[in-house]
PDB file of C-alpha atoms and ligand atoms in Angstrom:
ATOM      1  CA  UNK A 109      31.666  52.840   7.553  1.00  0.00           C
ATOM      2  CA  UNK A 110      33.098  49.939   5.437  1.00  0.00           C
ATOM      3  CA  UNK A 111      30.012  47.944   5.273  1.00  0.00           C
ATOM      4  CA  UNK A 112      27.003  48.476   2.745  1.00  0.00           C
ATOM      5  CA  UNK A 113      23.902  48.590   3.490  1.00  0.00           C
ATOM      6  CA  UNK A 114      22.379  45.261   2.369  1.00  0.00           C
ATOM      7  CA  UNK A 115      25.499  43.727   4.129  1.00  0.00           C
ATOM      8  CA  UNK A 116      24.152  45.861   7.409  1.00  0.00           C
ATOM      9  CA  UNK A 117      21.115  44.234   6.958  1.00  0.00           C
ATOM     10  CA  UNK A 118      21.842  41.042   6.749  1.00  0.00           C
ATOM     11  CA  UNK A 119      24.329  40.603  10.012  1.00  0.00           C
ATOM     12  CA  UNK A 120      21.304  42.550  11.494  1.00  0.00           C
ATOM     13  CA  UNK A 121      18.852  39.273  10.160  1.00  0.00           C
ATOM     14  CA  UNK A 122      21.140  36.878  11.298  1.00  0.00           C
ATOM     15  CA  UNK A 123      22.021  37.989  14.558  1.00  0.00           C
ATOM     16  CA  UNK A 124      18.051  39.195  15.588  1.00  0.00           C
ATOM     17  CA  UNK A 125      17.009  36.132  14.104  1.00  0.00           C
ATOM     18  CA  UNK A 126      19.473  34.141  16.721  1.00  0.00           C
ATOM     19  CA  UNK A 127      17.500  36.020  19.402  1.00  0.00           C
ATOM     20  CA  UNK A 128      14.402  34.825  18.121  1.00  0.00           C
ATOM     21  CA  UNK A 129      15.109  31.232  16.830  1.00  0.00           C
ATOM     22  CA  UNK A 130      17.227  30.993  20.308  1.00  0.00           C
ATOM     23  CA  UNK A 131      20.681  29.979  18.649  1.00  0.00           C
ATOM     24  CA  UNK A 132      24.447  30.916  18.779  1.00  0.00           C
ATOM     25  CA  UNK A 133      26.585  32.167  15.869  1.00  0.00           C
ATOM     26  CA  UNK A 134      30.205  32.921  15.121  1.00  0.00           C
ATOM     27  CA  UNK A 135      31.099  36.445  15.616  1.00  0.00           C
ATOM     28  CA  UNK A 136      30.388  38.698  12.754  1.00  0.00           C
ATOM     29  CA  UNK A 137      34.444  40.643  12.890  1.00  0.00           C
ATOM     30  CA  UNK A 138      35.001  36.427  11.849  1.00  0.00           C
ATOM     31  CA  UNK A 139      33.633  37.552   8.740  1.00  0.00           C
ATOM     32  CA  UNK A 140      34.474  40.702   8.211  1.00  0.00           C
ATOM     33  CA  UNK A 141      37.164  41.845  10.193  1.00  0.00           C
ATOM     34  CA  UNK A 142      37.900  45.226   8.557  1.00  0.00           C
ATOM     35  CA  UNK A 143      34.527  46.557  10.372  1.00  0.00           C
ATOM     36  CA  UNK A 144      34.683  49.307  12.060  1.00  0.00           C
ATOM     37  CA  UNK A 145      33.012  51.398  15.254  1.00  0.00           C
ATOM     38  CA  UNK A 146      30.466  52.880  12.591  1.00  0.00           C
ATOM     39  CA  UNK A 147      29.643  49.510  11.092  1.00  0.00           C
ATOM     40  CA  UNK A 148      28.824  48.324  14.286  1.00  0.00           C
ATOM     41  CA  UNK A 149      26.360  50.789  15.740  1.00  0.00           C
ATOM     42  CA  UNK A 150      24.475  50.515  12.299  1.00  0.00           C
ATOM     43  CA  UNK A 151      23.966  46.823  12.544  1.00  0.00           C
ATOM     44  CA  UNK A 152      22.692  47.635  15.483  1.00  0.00           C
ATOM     45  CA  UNK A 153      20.400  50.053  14.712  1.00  0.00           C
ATOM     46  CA  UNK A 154      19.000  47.917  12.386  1.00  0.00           C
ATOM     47  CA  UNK A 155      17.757  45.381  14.651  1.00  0.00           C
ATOM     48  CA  UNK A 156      16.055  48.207  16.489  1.00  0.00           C
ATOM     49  CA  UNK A 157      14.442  49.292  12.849  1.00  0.00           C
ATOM     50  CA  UNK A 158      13.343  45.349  12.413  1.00  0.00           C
ATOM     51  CA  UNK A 159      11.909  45.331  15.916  1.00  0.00           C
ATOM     52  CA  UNK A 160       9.881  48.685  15.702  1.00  0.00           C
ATOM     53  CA  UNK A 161       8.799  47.776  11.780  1.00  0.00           C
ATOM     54  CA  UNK A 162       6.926  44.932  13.510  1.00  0.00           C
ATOM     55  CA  UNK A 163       5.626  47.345  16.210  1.00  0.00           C
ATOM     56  CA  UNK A 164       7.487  46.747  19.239  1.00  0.00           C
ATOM     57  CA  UNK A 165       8.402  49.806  21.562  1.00  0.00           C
ATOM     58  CA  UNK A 166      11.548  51.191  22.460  1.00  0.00           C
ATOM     59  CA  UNK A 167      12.063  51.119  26.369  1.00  0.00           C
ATOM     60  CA  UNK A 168      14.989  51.903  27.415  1.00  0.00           C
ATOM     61  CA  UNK A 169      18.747  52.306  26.858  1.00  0.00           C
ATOM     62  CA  UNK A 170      21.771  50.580  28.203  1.00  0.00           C
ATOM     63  CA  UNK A 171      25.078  50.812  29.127  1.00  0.00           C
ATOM     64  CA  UNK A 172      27.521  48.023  29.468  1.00  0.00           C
ATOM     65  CA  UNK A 173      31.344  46.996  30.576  1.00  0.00           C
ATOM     66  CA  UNK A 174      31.100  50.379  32.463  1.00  0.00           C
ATOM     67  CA  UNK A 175      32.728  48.040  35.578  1.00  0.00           C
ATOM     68  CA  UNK A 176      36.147  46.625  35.561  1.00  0.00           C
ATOM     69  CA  UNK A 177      34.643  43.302  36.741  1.00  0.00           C
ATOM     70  CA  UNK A 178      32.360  43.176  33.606  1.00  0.00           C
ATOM     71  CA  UNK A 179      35.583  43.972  31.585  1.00  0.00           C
ATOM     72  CA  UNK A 180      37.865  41.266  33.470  1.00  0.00           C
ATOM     73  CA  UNK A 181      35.400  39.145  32.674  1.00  0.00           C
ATOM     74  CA  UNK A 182      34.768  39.795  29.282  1.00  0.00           C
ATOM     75  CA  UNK A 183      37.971  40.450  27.887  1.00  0.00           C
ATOM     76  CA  UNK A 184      37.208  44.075  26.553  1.00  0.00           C
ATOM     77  CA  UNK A 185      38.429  46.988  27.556  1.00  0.00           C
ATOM     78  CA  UNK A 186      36.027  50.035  26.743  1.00  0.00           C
ATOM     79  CA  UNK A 187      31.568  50.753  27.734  1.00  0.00           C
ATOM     80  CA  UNK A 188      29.560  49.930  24.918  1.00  0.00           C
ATOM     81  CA  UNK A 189      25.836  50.930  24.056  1.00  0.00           C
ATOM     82  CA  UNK A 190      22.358  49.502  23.348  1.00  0.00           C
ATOM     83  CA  UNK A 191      18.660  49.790  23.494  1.00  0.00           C
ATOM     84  CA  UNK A 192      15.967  47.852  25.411  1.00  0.00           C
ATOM     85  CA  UNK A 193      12.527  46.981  23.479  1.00  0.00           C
ATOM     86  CA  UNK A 194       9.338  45.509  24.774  1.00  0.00           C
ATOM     87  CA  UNK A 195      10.012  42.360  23.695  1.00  0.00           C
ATOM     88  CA  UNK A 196      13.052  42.051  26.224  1.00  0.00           C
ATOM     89  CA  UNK A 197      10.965  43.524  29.319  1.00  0.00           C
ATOM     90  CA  UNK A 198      10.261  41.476  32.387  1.00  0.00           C
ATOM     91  CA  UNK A 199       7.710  42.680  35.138  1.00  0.00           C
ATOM     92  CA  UNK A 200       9.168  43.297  38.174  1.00  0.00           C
ATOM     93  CA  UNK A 201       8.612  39.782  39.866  1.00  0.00           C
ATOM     94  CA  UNK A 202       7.741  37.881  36.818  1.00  0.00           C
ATOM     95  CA  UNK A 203       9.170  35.414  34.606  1.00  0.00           C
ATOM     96  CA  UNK A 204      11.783  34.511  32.008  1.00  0.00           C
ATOM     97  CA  UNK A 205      11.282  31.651  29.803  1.00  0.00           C
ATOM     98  CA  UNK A 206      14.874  29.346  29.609  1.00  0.00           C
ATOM     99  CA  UNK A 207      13.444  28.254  26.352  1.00  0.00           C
ATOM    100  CA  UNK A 208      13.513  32.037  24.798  1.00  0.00           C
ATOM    101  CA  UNK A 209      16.950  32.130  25.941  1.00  0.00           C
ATOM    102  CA  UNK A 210      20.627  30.610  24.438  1.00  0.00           C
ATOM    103  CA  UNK A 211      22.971  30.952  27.632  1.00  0.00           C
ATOM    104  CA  UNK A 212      21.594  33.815  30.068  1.00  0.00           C
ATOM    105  CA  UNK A 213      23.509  35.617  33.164  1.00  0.00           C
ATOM    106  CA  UNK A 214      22.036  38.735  35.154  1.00  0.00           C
ATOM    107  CA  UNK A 215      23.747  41.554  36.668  1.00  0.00           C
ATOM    108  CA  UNK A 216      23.074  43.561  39.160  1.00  0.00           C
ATOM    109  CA  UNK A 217      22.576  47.161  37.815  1.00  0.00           C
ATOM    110  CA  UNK A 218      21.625  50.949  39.040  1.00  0.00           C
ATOM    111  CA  UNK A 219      18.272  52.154  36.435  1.00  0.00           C
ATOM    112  CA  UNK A 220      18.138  55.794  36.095  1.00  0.00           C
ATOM    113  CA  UNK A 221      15.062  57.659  34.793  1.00  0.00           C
ATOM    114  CA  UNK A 222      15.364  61.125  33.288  1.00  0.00           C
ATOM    115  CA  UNK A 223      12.842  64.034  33.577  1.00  0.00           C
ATOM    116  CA  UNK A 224      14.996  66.060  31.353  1.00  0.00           C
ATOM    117  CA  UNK A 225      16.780  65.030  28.263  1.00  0.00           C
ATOM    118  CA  UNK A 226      20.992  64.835  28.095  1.00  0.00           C
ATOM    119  CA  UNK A 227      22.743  65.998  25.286  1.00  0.00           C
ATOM    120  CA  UNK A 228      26.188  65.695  24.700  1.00  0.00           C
ATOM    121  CA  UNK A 229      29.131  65.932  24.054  1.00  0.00           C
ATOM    122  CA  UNK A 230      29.748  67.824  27.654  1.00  0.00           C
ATOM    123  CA  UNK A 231      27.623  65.726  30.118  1.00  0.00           C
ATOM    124  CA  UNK A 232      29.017  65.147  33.223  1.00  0.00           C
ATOM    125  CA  UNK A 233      27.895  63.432  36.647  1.00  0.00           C
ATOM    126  CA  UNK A 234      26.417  66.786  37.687  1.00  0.00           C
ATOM    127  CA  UNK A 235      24.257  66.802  34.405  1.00  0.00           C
ATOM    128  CA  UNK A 236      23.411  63.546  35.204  1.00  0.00           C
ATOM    129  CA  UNK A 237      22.299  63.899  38.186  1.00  0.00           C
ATOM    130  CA  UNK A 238      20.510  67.361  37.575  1.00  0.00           C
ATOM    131  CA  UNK A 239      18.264  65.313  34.463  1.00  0.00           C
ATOM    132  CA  UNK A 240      17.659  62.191  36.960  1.00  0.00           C
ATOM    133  CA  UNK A 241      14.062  61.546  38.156  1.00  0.00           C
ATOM    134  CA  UNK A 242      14.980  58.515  40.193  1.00  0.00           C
ATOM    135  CA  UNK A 243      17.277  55.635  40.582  1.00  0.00           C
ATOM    136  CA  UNK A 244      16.007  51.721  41.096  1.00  0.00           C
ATOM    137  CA  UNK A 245      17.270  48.349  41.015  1.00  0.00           C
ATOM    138  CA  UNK A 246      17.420  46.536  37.791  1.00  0.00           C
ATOM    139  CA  UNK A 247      18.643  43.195  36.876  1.00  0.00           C
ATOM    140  CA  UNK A 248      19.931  42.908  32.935  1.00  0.00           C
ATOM    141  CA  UNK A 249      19.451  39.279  31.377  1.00  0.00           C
ATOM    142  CA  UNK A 250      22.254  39.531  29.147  1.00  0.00           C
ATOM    143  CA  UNK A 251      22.091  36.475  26.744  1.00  0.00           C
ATOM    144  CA  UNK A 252      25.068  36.770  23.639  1.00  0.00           C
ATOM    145  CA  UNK A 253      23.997  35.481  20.563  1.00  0.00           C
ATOM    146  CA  UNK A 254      27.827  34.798  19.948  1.00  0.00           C
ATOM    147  CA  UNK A 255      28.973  31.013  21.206  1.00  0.00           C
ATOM    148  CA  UNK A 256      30.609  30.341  24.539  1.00  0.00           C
ATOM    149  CA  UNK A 257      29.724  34.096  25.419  1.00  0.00           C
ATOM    150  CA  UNK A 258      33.423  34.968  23.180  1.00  0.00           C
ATOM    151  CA  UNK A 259      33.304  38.103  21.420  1.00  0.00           C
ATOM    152  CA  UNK A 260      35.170  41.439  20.361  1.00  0.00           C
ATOM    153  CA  UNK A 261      33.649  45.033  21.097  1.00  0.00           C
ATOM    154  CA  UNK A 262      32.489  45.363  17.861  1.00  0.00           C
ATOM    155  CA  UNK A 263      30.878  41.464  17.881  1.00  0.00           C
ATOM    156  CA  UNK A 264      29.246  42.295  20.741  1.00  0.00           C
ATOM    157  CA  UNK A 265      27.820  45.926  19.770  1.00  0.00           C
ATOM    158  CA  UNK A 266      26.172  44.547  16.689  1.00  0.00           C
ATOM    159  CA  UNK A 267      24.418  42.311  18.962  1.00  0.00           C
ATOM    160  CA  UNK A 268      23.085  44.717  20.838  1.00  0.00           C
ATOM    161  CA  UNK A 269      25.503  44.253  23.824  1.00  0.00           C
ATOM    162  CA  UNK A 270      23.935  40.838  24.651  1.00  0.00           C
ATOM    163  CA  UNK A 271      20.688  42.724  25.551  1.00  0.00           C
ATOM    164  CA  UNK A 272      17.879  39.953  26.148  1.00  0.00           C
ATOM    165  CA  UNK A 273      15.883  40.640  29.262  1.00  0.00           C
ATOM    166  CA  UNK A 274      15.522  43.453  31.747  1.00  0.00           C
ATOM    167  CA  UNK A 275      13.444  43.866  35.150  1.00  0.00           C
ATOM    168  CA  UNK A 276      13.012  47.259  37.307  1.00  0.00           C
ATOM    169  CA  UNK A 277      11.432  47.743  40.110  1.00  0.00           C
ATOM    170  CA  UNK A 278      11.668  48.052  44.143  1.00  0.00           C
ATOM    171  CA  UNK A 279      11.568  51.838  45.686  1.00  0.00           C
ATOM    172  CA  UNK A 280      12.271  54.521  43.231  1.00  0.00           C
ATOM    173  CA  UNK A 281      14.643  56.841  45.173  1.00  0.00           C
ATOM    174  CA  UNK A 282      15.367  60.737  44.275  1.00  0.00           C
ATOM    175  CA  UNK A 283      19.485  60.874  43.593  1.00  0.00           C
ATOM    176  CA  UNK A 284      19.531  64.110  45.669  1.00  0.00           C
ATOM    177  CA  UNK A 285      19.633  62.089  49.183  1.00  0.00           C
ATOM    178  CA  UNK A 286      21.839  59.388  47.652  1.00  0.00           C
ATOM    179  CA  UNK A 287      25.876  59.190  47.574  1.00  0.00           C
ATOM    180  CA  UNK A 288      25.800  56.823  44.150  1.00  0.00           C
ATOM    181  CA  UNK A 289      29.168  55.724  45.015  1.00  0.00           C
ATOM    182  CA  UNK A 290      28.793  54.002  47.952  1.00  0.00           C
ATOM    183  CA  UNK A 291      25.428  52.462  47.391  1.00  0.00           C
ATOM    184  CA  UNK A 292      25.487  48.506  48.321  1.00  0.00           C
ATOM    185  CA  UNK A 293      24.139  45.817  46.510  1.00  0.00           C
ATOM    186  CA  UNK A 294      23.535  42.513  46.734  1.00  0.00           C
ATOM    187  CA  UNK A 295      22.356  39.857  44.417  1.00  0.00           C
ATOM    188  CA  UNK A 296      20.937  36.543  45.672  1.00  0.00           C
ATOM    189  CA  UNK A 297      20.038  33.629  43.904  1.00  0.00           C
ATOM    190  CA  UNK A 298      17.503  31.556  45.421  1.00  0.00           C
ATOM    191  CA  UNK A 299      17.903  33.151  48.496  1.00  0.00           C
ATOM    192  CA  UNK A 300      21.913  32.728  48.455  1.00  0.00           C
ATOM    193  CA  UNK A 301      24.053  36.014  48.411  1.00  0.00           C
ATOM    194  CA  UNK A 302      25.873  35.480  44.720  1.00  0.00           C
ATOM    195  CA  UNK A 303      27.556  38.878  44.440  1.00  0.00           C
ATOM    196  CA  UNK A 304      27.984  41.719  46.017  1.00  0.00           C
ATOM    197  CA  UNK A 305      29.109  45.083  45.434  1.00  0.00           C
ATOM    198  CA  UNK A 306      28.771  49.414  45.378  1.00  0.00           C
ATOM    199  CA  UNK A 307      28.056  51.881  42.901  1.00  0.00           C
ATOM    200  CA  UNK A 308      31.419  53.054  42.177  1.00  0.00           C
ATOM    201  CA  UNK A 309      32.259  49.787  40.312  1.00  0.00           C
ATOM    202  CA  UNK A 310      30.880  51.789  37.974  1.00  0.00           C
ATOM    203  CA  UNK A 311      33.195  53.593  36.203  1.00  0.00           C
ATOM    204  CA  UNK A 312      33.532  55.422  40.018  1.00  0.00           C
ATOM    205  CA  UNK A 313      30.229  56.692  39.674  1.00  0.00           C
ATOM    206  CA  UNK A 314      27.038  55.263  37.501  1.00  0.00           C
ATOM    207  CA  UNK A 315      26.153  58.545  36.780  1.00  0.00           C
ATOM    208  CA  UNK A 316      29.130  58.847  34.788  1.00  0.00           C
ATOM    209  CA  UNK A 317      27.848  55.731  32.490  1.00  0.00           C
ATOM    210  CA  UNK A 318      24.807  57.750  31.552  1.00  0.00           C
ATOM    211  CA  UNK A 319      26.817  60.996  30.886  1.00  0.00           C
ATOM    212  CA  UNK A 320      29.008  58.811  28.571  1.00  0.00           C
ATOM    213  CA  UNK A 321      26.145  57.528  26.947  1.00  0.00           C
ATOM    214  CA  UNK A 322      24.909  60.903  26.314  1.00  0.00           C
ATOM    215  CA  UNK A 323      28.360  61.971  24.845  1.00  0.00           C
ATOM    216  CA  UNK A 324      28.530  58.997  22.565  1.00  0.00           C
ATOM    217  CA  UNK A 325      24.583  60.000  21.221  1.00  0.00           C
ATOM    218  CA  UNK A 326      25.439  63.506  20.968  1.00  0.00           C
ATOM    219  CA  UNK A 327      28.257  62.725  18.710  1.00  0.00           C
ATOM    220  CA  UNK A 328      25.650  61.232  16.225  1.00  0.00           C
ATOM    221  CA  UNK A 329      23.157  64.045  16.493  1.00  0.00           C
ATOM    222  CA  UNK A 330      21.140  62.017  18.952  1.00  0.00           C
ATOM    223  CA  UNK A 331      20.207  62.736  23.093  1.00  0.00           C
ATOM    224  CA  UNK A 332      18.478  61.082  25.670  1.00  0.00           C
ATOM    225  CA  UNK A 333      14.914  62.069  25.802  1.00  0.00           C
ATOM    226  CA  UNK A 334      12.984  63.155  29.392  1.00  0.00           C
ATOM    227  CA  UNK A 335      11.393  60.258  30.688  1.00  0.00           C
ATOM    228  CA  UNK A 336      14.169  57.677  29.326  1.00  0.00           C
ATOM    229  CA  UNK A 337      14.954  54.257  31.555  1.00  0.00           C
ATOM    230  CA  UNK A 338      18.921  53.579  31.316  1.00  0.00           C
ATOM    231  CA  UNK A 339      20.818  51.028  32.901  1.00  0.00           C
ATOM    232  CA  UNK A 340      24.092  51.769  33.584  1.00  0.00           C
ATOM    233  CA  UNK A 341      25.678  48.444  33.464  1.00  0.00           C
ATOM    234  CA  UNK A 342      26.542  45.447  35.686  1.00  0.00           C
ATOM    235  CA  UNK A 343      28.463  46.479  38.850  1.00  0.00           C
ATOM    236  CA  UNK A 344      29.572  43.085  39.421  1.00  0.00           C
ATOM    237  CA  UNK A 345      30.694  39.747  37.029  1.00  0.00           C
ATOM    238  CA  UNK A 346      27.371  38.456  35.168  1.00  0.00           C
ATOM    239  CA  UNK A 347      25.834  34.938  37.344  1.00  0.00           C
ATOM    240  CA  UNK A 348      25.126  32.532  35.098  1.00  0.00           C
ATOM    241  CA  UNK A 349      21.108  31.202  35.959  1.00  0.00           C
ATOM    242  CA  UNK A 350      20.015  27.854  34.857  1.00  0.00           C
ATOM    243  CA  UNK A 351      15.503  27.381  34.747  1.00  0.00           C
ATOM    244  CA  UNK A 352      14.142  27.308  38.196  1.00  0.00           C
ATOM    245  CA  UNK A 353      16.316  30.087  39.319  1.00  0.00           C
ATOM    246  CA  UNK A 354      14.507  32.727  41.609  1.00  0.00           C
ATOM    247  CA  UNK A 355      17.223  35.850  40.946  1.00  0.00           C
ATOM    248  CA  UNK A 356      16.554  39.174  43.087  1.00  0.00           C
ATOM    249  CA  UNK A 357      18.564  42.135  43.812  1.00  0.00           C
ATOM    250  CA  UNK A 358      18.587  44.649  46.210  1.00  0.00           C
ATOM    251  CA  UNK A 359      20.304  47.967  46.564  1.00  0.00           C
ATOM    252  CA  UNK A 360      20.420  50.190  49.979  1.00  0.00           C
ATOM    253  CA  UNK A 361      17.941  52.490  49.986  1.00  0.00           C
ATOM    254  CA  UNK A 362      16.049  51.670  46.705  1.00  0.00           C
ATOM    255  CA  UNK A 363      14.718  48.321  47.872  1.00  0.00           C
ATOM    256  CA  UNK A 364      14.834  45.236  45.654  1.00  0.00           C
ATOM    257  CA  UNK A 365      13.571  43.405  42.324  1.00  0.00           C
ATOM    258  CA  UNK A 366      13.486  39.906  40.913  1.00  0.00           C
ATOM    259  CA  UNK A 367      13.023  37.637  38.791  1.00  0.00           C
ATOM    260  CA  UNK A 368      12.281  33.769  38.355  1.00  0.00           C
ATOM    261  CA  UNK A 369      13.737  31.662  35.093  1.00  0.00           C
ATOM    262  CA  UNK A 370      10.878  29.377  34.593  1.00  0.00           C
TER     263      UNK A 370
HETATM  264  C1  OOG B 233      28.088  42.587  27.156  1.00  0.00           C
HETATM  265  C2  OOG B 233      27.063  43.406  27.895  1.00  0.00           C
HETATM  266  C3  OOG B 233      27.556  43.866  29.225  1.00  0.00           C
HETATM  267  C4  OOG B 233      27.003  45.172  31.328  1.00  0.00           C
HETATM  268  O1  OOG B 233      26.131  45.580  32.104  1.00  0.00           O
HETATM  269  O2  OOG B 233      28.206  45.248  31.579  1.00  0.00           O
HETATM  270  C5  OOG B 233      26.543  44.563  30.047  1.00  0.00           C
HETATM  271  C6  OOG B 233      28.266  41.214  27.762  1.00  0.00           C
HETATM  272  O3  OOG B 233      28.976  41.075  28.752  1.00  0.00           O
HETATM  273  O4  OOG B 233      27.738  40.254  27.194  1.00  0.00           O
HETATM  274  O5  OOG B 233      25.360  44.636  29.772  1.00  0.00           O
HETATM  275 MG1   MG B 234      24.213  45.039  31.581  1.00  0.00          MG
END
């Protein structure tokens, strides 16, 4: 850690408070560029502490640029980790205000649920798989606080890994029937095919996303309880959606969910 405390707080005000006020910023390594991995994990754990101090819920976890096409298109090299609260969920076939949001894109993303919790460091895709419930679509609205979408891994960390909206749903499918690599997708926006895609874009497997995630928790003391939602990060480029939009996604054998920008 290089950062203190009140400093942790504040990039935590400002960047939450772009999420709620719905504006950009610079990115916060601008500022302090000596930051470091630490630094950036605790700013982010203090927007969760803001969110749940004014009683919001903790829904889910996330992993992101866990695809080489998410990377490409970022610019960044390595996964990174966040959370999901209530405040960012969107039932499955509901709505997403344009006005809540700066500059949104979706992706098209494999959900896991757990029945039993992961603990690392050691978990692997057959851990994974063993603590899976199901698997179902989700689509991430990922929506950067940081302008023009331009930011470094530890910019984009801090802000929560441009976590903004989320929707699951479809057919909740048990992983034991399921080769997770070769799973299609395909996303279509208003009806058009925008992207297509399988599971192993993810990091060859998505499983291996969630056993990452575990490893990076269990080297800070923390798991993944039973009964935890994770996405495990876009398998293809994020689409940029503009309001009217009617966004849905569906993955072979776990039928589909969507979304409308309104
Ligand atoms: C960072 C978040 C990426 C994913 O699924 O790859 C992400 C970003 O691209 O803004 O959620
Ligand atoms: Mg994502």
């Amino acid at each position: 850690m290089t950062l203190d405390t009140p400093t942790i707080d504040a990039l935590a005000e400002r960047l939450e408070n772009c999420q709620l006020q719905v504006h950009d910023t610079h990115k916060i390594t601008d500022d302090f560029p000596g930051m470091d991995w630490e630094d950036a994990y605790a700013i982010q754990a203090a927007i969760l502490a803001r969110k749940l101090a004014r009683g919001q819920r903790l829904m889910g976890l996330k992993a992101g640029l866990t695809s080489f096409a998410k990377m490409k298109q970022m610019g960044v090299n390595s996964p990174v980790f966040g959370f999901m609260t209530d405040d960012y969920a969107v039932p499955h076939g509901g709505e997403a205000k344009m006005a809540e949001l700066i500059h949104p894109k979706v992706e098209p993303e494999i959900a896991f649920v757990t029945k039993k919790a992961l603990r690392g460091p050691g978990c692997h895709i057959g851990t994974v798989l063993d603590a899976t419930d199901f698997v179902l679509p989700g689509i991430e609205v990922i929506d950067s606080r940081y302008r023009d979408f331009k930011f470094d891994l530890k910019s984009v960390i801090a802000d929560n890994t441009s976590a903004a909206r989320f929707v699951v749903g479809g057919s909740p499918a048990r992983v034991s029937g399921l080769d997770l690599r070769t799973v299609g997708i395909v996303l279509e926006k208003n009806g058009l095919p925008v992207a297509f895609g399988a599971g192993a874009a993810v990091l060859g497997h998505p499983a291996t996303a969630i056993a990452m995630l575990a490893n990076h928790l269990g080297a800070r003391g923390q798991e993944i309880p039973a009964g935890t939602l994770i996405l495990s990060g876009g398998i293809t480029e994020a689409v940029a959606v503009a309001a009217g939009d009617h966004v849905s996604l569906r993955v072979q054998g776990m039928g589909s969910t969507s979304l409308r920008f309104i």
